Coordinates of C-alpha atoms and ligand atoms in Angstrom, one line a residue:
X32 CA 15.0 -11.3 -4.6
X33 CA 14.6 -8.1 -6.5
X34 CA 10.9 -7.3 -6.9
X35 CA 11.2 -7.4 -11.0
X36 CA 12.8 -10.9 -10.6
X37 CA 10.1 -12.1 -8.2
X38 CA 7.7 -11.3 -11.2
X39 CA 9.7 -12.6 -13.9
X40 CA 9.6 -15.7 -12.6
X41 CA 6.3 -17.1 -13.5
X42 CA 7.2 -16.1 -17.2
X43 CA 9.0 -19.7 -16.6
X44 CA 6.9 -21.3 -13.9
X45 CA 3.5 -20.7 -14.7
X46 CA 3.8 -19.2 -18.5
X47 CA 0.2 -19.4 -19.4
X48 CA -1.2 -18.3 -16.1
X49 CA -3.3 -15.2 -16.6
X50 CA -1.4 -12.3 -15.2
X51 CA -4.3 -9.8 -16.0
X52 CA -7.6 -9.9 -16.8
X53 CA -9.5 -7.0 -17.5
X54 CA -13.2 -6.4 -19.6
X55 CA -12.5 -9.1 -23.0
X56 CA -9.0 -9.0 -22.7
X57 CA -6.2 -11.5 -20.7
X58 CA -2.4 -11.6 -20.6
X59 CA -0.2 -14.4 -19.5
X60 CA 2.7 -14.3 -17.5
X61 CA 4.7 -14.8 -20.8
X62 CA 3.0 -12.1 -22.5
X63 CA 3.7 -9.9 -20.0
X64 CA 7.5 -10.4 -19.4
X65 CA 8.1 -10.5 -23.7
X66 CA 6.4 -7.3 -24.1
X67 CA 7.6 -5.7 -20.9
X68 CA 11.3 -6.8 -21.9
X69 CA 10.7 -5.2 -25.0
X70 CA 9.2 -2.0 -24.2
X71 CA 11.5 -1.8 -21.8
X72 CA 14.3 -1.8 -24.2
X73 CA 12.6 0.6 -27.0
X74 CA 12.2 3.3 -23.5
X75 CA 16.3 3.0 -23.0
X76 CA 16.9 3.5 -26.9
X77 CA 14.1 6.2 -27.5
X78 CA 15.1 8.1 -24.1
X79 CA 18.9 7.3 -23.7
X80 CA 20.7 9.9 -21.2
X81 CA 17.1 12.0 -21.7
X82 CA 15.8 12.2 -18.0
X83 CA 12.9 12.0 -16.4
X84 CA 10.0 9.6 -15.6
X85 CA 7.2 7.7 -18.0
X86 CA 3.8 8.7 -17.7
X87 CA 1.1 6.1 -18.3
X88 CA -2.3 7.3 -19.3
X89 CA -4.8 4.8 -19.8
X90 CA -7.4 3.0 -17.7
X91 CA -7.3 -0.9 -16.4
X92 CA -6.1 -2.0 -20.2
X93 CA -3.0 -5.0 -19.8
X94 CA -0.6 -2.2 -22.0
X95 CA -1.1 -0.3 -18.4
X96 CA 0.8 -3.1 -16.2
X97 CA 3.3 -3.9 -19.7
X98 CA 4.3 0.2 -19.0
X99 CA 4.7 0.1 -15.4
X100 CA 7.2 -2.8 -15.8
X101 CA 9.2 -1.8 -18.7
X102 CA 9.6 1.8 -17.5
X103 CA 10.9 0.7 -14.5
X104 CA 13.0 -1.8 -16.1
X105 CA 14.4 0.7 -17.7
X106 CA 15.5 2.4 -14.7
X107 CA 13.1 5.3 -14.4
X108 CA 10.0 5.4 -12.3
X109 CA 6.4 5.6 -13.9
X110 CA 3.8 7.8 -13.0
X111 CA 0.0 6.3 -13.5
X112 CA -2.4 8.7 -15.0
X113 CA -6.0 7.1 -15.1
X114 CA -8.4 8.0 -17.5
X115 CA -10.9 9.8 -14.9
X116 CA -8.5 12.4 -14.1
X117 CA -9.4 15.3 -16.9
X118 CA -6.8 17.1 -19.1
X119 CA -6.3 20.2 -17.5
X120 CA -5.1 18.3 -14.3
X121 CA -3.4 15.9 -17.0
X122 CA -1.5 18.6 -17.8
X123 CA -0.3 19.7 -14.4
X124 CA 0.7 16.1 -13.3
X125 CA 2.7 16.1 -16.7
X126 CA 4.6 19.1 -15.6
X127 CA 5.1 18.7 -12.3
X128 CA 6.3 15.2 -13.0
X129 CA 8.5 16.5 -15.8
X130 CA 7.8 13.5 -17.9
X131 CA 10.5 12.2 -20.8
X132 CA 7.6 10.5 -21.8
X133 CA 3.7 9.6 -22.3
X134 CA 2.3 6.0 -23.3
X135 CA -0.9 5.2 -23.7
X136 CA -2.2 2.1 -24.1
X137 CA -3.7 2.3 -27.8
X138 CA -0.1 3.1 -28.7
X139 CA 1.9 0.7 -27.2
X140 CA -0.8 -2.3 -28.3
X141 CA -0.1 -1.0 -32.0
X142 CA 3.9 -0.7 -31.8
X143 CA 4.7 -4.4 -32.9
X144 CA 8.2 -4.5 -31.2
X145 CA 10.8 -7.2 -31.6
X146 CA 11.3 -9.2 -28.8
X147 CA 14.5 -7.9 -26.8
X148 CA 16.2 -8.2 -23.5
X149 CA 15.4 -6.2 -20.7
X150 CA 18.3 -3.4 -20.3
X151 CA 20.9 -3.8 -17.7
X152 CA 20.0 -0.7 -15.6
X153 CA 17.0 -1.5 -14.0
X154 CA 15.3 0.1 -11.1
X155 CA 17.6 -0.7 -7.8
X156 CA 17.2 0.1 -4.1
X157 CA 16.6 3.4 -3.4
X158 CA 15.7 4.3 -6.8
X159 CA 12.3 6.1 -7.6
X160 CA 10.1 3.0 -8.5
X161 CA 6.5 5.2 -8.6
X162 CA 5.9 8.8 -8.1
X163 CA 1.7 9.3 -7.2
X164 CA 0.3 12.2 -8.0
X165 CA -2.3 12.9 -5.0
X166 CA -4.8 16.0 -3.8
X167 CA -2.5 19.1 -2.6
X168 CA -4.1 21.5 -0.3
X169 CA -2.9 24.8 -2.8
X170 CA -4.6 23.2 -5.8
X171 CA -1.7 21.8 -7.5
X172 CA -1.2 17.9 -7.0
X173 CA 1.9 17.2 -5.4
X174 CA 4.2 13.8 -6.1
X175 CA 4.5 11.3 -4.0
X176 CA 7.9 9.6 -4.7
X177 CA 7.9 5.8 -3.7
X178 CA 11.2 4.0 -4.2
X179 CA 12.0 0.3 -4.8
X180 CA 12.8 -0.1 -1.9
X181 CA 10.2 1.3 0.3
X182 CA 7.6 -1.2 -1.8
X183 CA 9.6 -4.0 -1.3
X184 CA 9.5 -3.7 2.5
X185 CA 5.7 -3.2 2.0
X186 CA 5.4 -6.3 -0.4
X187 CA 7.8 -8.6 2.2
X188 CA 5.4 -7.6 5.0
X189 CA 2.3 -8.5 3.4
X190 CA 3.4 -11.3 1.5
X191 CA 4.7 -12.6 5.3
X192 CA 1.0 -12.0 7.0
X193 CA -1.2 -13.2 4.3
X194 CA -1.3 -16.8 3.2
X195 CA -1.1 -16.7 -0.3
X196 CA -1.3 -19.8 -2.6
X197 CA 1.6 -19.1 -5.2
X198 CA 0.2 -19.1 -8.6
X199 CA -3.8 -19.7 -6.6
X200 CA -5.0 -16.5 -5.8
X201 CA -7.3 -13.9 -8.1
X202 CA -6.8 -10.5 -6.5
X203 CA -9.7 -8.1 -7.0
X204 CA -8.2 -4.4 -8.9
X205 CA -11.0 -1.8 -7.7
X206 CA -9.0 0.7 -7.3
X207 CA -7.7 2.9 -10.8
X208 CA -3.8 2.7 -10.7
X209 CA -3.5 6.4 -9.9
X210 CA -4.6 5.8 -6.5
X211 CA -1.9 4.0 -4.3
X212 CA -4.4 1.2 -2.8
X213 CA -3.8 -0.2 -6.4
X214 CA -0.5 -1.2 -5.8
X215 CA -1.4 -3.5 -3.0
X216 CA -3.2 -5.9 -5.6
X217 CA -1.4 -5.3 -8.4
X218 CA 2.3 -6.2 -6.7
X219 CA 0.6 -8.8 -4.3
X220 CA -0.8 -10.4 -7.3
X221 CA 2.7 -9.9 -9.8
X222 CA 4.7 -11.1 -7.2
X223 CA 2.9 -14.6 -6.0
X224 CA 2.0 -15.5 -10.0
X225 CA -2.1 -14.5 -9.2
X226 CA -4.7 -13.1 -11.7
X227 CA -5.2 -9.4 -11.1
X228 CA -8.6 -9.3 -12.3
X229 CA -9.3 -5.5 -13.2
X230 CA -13.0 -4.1 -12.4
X231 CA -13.5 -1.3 -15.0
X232 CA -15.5 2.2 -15.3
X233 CA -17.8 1.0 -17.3
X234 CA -18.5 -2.3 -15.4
X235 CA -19.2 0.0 -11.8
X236 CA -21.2 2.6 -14.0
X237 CA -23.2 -0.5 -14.8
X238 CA -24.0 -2.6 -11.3
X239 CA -25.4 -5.1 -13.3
X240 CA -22.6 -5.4 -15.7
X241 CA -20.3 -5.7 -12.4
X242 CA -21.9 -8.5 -10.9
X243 CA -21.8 -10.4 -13.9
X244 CA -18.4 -9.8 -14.0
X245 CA -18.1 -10.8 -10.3
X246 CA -19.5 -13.9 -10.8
X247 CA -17.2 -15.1 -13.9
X248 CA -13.8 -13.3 -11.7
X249 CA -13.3 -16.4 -9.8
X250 CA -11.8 -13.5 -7.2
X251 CA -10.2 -14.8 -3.8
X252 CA -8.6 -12.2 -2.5
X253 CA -10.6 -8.6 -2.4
X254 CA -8.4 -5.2 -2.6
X255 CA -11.1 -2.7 -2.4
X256 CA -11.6 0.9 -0.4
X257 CA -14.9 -0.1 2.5
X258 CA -16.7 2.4 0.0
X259 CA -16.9 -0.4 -2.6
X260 CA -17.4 -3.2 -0.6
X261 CA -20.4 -1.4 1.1
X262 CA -22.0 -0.6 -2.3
X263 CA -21.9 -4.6 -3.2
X264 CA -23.5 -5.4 -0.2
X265 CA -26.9 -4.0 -1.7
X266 CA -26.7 -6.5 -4.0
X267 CA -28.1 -9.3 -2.2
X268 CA -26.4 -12.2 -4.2
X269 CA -23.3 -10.7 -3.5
X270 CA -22.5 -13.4 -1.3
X271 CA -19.8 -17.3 -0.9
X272 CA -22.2 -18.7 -3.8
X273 CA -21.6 -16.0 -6.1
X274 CA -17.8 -15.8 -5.6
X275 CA -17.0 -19.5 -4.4
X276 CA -12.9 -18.8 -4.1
X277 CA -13.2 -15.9 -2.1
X278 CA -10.5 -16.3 1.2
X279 CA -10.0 -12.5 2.2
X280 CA -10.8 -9.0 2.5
X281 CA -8.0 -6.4 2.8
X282 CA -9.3 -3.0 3.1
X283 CA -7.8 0.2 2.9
X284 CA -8.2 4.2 2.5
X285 CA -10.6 5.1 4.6
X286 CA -12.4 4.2 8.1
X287 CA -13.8 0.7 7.8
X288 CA -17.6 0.4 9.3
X289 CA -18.2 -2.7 11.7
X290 CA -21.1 -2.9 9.8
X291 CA -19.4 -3.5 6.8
X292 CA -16.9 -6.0 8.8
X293 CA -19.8 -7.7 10.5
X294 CA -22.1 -8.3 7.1
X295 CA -19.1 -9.6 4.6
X296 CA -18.3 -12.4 7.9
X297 CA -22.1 -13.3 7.7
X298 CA -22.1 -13.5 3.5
X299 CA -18.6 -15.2 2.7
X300 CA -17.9 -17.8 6.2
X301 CA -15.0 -19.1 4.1
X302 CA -13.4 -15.4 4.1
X303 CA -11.5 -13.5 6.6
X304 CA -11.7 -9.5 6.9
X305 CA -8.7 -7.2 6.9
X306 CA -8.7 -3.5 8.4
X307 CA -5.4 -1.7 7.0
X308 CA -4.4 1.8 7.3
X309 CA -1.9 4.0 6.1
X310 CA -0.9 7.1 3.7
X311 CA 0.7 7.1 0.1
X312 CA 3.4 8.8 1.3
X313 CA 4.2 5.0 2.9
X314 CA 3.5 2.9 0.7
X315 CA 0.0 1.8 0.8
X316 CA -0.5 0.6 4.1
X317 CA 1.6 0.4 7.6
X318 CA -0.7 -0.7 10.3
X319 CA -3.3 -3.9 10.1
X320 CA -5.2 -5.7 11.9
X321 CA -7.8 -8.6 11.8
X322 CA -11.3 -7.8 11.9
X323 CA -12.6 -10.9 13.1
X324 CA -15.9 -11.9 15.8
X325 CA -13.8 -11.5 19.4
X326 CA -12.4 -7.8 18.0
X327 CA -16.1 -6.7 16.5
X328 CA -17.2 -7.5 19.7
X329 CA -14.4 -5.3 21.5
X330 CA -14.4 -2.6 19.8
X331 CA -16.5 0.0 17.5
X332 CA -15.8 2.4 15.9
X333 CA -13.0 -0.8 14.4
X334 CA -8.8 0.1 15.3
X335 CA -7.1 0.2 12.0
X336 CA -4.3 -2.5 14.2
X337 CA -0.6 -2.4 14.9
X338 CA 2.3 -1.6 12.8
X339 CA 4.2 -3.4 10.2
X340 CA 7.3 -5.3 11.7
X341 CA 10.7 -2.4 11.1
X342 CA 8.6 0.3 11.4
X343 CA 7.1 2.1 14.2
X344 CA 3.8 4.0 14.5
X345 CA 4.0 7.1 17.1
X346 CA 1.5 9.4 18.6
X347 CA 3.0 12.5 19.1
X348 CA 2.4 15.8 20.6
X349 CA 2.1 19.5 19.5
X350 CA 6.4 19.3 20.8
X351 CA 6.9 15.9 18.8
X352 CA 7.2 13.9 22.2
X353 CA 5.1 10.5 22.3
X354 CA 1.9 11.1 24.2
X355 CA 0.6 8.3 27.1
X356 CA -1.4 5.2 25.7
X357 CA -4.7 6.2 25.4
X358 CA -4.0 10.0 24.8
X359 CA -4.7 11.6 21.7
X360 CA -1.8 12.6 19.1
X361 CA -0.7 12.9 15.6
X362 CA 0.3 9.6 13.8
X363 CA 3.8 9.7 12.8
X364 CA 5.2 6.6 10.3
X365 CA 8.8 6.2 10.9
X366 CA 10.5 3.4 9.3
X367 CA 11.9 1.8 5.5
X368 CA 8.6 2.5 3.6
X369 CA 8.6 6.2 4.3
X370 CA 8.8 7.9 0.7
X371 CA 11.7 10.5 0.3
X372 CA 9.3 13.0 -0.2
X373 CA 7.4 15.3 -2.7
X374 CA 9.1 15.2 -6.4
X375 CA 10.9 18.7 -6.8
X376 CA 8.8 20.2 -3.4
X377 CA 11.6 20.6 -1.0
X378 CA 9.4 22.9 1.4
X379 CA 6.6 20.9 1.2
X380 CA 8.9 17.9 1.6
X381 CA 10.6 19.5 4.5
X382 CA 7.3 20.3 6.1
X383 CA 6.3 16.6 7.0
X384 CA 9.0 14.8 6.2
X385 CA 11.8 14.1 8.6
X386 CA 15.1 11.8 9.9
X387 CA 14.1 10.5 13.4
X388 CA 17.1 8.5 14.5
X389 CA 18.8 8.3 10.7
X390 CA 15.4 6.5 9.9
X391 CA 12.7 8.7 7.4
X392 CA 9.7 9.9 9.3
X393 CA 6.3 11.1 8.1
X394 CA 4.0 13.0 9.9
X395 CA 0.4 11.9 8.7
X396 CA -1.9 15.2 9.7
X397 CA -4.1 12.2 11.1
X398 CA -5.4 12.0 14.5
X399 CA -4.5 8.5 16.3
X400 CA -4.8 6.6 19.9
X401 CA -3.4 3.6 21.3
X402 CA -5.6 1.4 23.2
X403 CA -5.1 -2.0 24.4
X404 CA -1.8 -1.9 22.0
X405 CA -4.1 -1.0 19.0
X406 CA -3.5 1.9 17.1
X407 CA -6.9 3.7 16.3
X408 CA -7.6 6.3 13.7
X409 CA -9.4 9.7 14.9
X410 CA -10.0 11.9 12.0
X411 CA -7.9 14.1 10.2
X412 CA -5.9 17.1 11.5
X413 CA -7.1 19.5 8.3
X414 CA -8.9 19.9 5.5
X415 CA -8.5 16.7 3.9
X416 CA -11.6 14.4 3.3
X417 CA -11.9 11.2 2.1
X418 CA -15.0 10.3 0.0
X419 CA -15.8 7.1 -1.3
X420 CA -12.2 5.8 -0.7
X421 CA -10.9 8.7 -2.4
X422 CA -8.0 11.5 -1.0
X423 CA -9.1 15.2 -1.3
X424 CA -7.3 18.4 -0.6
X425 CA -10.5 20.5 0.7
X426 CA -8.4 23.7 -0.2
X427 CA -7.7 21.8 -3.3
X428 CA -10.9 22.3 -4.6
X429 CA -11.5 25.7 -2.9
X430 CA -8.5 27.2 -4.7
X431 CA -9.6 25.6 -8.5
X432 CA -13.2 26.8 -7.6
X433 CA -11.6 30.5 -7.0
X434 CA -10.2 30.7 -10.2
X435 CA -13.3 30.2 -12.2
X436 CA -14.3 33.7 -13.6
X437 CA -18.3 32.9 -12.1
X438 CA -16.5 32.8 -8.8
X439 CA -15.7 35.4 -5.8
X440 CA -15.1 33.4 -2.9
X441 CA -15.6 29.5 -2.4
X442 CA -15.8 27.3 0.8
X443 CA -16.2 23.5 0.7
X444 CA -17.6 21.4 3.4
X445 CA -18.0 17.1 3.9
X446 CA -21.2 16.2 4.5
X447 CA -20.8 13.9 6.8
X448 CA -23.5 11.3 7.4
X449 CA -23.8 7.9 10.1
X450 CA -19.7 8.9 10.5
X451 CA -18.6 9.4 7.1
X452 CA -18.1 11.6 4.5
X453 CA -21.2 11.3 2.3
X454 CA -21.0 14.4 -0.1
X455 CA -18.9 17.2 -0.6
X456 CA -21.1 20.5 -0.1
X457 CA -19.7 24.3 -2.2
X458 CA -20.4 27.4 -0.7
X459 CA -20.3 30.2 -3.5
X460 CA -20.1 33.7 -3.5
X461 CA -21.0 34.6 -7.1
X462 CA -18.9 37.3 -9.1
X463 CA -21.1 39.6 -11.0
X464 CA -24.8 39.3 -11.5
X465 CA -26.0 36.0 -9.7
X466 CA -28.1 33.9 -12.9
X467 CA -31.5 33.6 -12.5
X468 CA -31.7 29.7 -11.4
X469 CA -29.4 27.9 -8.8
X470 CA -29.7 24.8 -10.5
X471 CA -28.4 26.0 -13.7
X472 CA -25.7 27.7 -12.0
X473 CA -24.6 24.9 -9.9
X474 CA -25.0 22.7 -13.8
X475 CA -22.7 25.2 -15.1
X476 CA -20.1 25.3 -12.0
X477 CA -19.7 21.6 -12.0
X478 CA -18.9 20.9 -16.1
X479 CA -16.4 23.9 -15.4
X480 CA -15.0 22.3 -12.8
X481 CA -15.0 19.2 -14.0
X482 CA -13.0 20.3 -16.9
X483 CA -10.0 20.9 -14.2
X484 CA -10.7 18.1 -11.5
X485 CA -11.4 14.8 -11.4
X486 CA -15.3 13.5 -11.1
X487 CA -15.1 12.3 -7.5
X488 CA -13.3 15.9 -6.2
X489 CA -16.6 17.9 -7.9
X490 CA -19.1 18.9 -5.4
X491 CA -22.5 17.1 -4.9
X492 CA -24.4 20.5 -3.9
X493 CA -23.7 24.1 -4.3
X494 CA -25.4 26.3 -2.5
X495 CA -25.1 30.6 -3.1
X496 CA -24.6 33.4 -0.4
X497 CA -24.2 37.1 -1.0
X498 CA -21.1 36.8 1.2
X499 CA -19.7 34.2 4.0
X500 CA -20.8 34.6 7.6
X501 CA -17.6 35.6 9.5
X502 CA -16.1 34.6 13.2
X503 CA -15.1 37.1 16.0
X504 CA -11.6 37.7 14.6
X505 CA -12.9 38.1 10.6
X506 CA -12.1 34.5 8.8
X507 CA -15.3 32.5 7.4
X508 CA -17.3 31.1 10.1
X509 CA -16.9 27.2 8.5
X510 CA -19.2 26.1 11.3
X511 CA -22.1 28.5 10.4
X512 CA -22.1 27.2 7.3
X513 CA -21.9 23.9 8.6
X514 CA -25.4 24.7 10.1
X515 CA -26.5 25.5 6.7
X516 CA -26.2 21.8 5.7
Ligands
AMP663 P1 -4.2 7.9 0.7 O1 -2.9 8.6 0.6 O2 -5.1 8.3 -0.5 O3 -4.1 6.5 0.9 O4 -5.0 8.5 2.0 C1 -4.4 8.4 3.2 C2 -5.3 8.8 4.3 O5 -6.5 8.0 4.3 C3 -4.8 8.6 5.7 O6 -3.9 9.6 6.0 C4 -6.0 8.5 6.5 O7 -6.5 9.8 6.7 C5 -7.0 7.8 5.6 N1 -7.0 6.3 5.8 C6 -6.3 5.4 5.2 N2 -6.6 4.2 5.7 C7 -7.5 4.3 6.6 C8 -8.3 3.4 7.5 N3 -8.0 2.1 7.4 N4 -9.2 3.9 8.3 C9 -9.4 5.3 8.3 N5 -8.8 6.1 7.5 C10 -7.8 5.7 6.7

C-alpha cells in the first residue's frame, strides 16, 4: 500500500484518534487528512508547472506534519526547516534547495481553506519524498534526497521487527523534524494510527516542564538520540510508574552507552531496548539490534546489530574489497534505502555514492567490524562529530568561523569525555589587535556565530593562540592542540 494511503486510512478507522500532540494543541486523524487534502490542493493551484520543493519552517506545531503531507501529496518533496536553525543558514538551505515555496505554520493555521480532494499526482516510487538538509564539511549544508521509495523500504522493515498495536502506540518526537531520526517516529506513528506526541524547545529548556509533560504523554514507544535518554535518567522518577505504557526504546544517531542500556532495563522491566544505526543518506536507520541482558553481558562497547533484510552492510578496504570478519573497514550501505544523492551536488554525489551490482551504494566515512555476525561501529573516518545526537561537519564550523572578520585562522576539536563527544572546543587565531578579555571575546565569537549556525554546532570553549603549532611537513598539529584540552 502506498505510504500516503497507509496514513489516510485512520481518517476512516480511527477518526478521532489523536494523530499529534504537541504543547496545548492535538489533531485527529480526521483533521489531519481534511487539511492535508486541502493544502495539498491550494500547493498544485498556487505552484502549477512552478518547480521545485516546499520548505517547512516551523518547530513541533501540527501545521508542520499538515505540510509534510500535502506537499508531498502534491507531488513535490518537502524540506523541514526547524526553528533552531538561524536565518543566515535559513537562507542557504532555501537556496540550495531552490524552494517554490515556504510555509510556516502561523500561516497555514490562519488560511481557512475549503475542504478539497487531494490532487491526482502525488508523490510515487522513486520520487523525491524528503530532501534533509545536514552538516557539509565546506560550510554549506548539503541535501540529502530521500525518495518514496527508499522510506518505504525503511517503514516495511521496521514496521515487520517491531510489534506495534495498530491505533495503541504513543511514539515519543524528541528529535526536531530537520534531523532525520524524526522520521522514524513520525512515519512509524502515521503509518500504524499512533499519537506522535511532540516534546518541544521549551519543554527540554525547562526539565521540569518535561517531566510533567512525560508523565501526562502516556508514551509507549521512545524515539530518542542516547543523548536524551541519558539526560532523563537524572531525573530519578523517570522511571515504569511515571510512564506506565512504555513497551520500547529505539535509539539512534549516535553510539549507545551500556550504561544507558543497562539503567532504562532496570527502570522500565515492562520495556525492551533498541540499538539502531545508520546515516541520512539511508534513511534513518539500516542495521539494529536488541540490547537486551545475554548481549550487555557479551559485549561493551554495545554493536549497533545486523542489517535490514534487502540490504547489505559491507566492510570495505582502502581498494573497496570486503575485509575478513573481525578486520577493520569502512561501512558501505548497499541496498533500496540508499538516497540518490546530494540535491544539485553531482561531485559530491559522485564522491560517495555508487551502483554496486545495479543496486545504489553509500559509503558511510564510518569505521565498522563484524564480530560474531554483528556489525560494530568504530568511529568516524573524518572530521565529523556527533554531539548530543546531533551531525556536525568539523570543517563546517571551521570554514563559518574563518569568515568572521575577528578571525585569522580557526581549528575545532571534540572533547571527548568517558567515550563521547562532550563539547566542541575552538582554537582561534585572532585578526588584528587581540581584545583585552578572553571571555568577552569568546561572548562576542559565539552570538556571531550563532547568527550563521545552529545552537548545538557553536563551540562550548574558545581558547586564543598567536598562531597554530605546526607538524613536520607544515599543516596544524591537531594533536598538540589536542593536548591543550
Ligand atoms: P545522521 O545522518 O545525523 O543520522 O548521522 C549519521 C552518523 O551518526 C553515522 O554515520 C554514524 O557516524 C553516527 N551514528 C548513527 N547511529 C549510530 C549508532 N547507533 N551508534 C554510533 N554511531 C551512530
Amino acid at each position: 500500500m502506498h505510504l500516503l494511503d497507509r496514513i489516510d486510512q485512520w481518517a476512516r478507522i480511527a477518526p478521532d484518534r489523536p494523530a499529534h500532540v504537541s504543547g496545548q494543541s492535538q489533531m485527529t486523524f480526521s483533521e489531519l487528512r481534511r487539511r492535508s487534502d486541502a493544502l495539498a490542493a491550494w500547493i498544485d493551484r498556487e505552484l502549477a508547472d512552478k518547480p521545485g520543493p516546499v520548505a517547512v519552517i516551523g518547530h513541533k506545531e501540527p501545521e508542520m506534519l499538515v505540510a509534510f503531507l500535502a506537499t508531498v501529496k502534491a507531488g513535490r518533496p518537502y524540506v523541514p526547516v526547524d526553528l533552531s536553525i538561524p536565518a543566515q543558514r535559513v537562507e542557504r538551505i532555501l537556496e540550495g534547495a531552490q524552494a517554490a515555496l515556504v510555509l510556516r505554520p502561523a500561516e497555514i493555521a490562519a488560511m481557512d481553506l475549503p475542504d478539497a480532494a487531494a490532487p491526482a499526482r502525488r508523490v510515487q516510487g522513486d520520487d523525491p519524498f524528503y530532501i534533509l538538509f545536514t552538516s557539509g564539511s565546506t560550510g554549506e549544508p548539503k541535501g540529502v534526497v530521500i525518495t518514496l521509495a527508499n522510506l518505504e523500504s525503511f517503514v516495511a522493515w521496521m514496521l515487520a521487527e517491531q510489534p506495534l498495536t495498530e491505533t495503541g502506540e504513543v511514539f515519543l518526537n524528541q528529535a526536531p523534524f530537520s534531523f532525520d531520526l524524526s522520521v522514524m517516529d513520525l512515519y512509524l506513528s502515521l503509518a500504524t494510527g499512533g499519537t506522535l506526541f511532540s516534546i518541544t524547545k521549551d519543554e527540554v529548556a525547562n526539565l521540569k516542564d518535561l517531566y510533567v509533560a512525560l508523565a501526562r504523554s502516556g508514551v509507549t514507544s521512545w524515539v530518542s538520540t542516547p543523548s536524551f535518554a541519558q539526560m532523563c535518567l537524572i531525573e530519578r522518577t523517570f522511571n515504569q510508574t511515571m510512564l506506565p505504557g512504555m513497551r520500547r526504546f529505539l535509539f539512534c544517531g549516535e553510539t549507545l552507552a551500556p550504561e544507558t542500556a543497562q539503567q532504562l532495563l532496570e527502570r522500565f522491566p515492562e520495556a525492551v531496548v533498541w540499538n539502531t544505526y545508520g546515516p541520512t543518506e539511508a534513511t534513518v536507520a539500516t542495521t539494529s539490534v536488541l540490547v537486551d541482558r545475554e548481549l550487555l553481558a557479551r559485549h561493551s562497547p554495545l554493536p549497533v546489530g545486523r542489517a535490514m533484510p534487502g540490504t547489505e552492510l559491507l566492510i570495505l578496504d582502502e581498494q573497496g574489497a570486503e575485509v575478513p570478519e573481525g578486520e577493520r573497514g569502512e561501512i558501505v550501505i548497499v541496498g533500496p534505502n540508499v538516497s540518490p544523492g546530494y540535491l544539485a551536488k553531482p561531485e559530491l554525489t559522485a564522491k560517495v555514492f555508487s551502483l554496486r551490482n545495479g543496486v545504489r551504494a553509500y559509503r558511510t566515512g564510518d569505521w565498522g567490524r563484524t564480530r560474531e555476525g554483528l556489525i560494530f561501529f568504530e568511529g568516524r573516518m573524518d572530521g565529523q562529530v556527533k554531539l548530543n545526537g546531533y551531525r556536525i561537519e568539523l570543517g563546517d564550523l571551521e570554514a563559518n568561523l574563518r569568515t568572521l572578520p575577528e578571525v585569522a585562522d580557526a581549528l575545532v576539536l571534540p572533547q571527548v569525555k568517558e567515550g563521547r563527544v562532550d563539547a566542541l572546543v575552538a582554537f582561534i587565531v585572532p585578526a588584528g589587535a587581540r581584545p583585552e578579555s578572553d571571555f568577552a571575546f569568546a561572548a562576542q565569537l559565539k552570538t556571531s556565530l550563532g547568527q550563521r549556525l545552529p545552537a548545538y554546532m557553536v563551540p562550548r570553549k574558545f581558547k586564543f593562540l598567536e598562531a597554530f603549532p605546526m607538524t613536520a611537513n607544515g599543516k596544524a598539529d591537531r594533536r598538540k592542540l589536542a593536548e591543550m584540552l
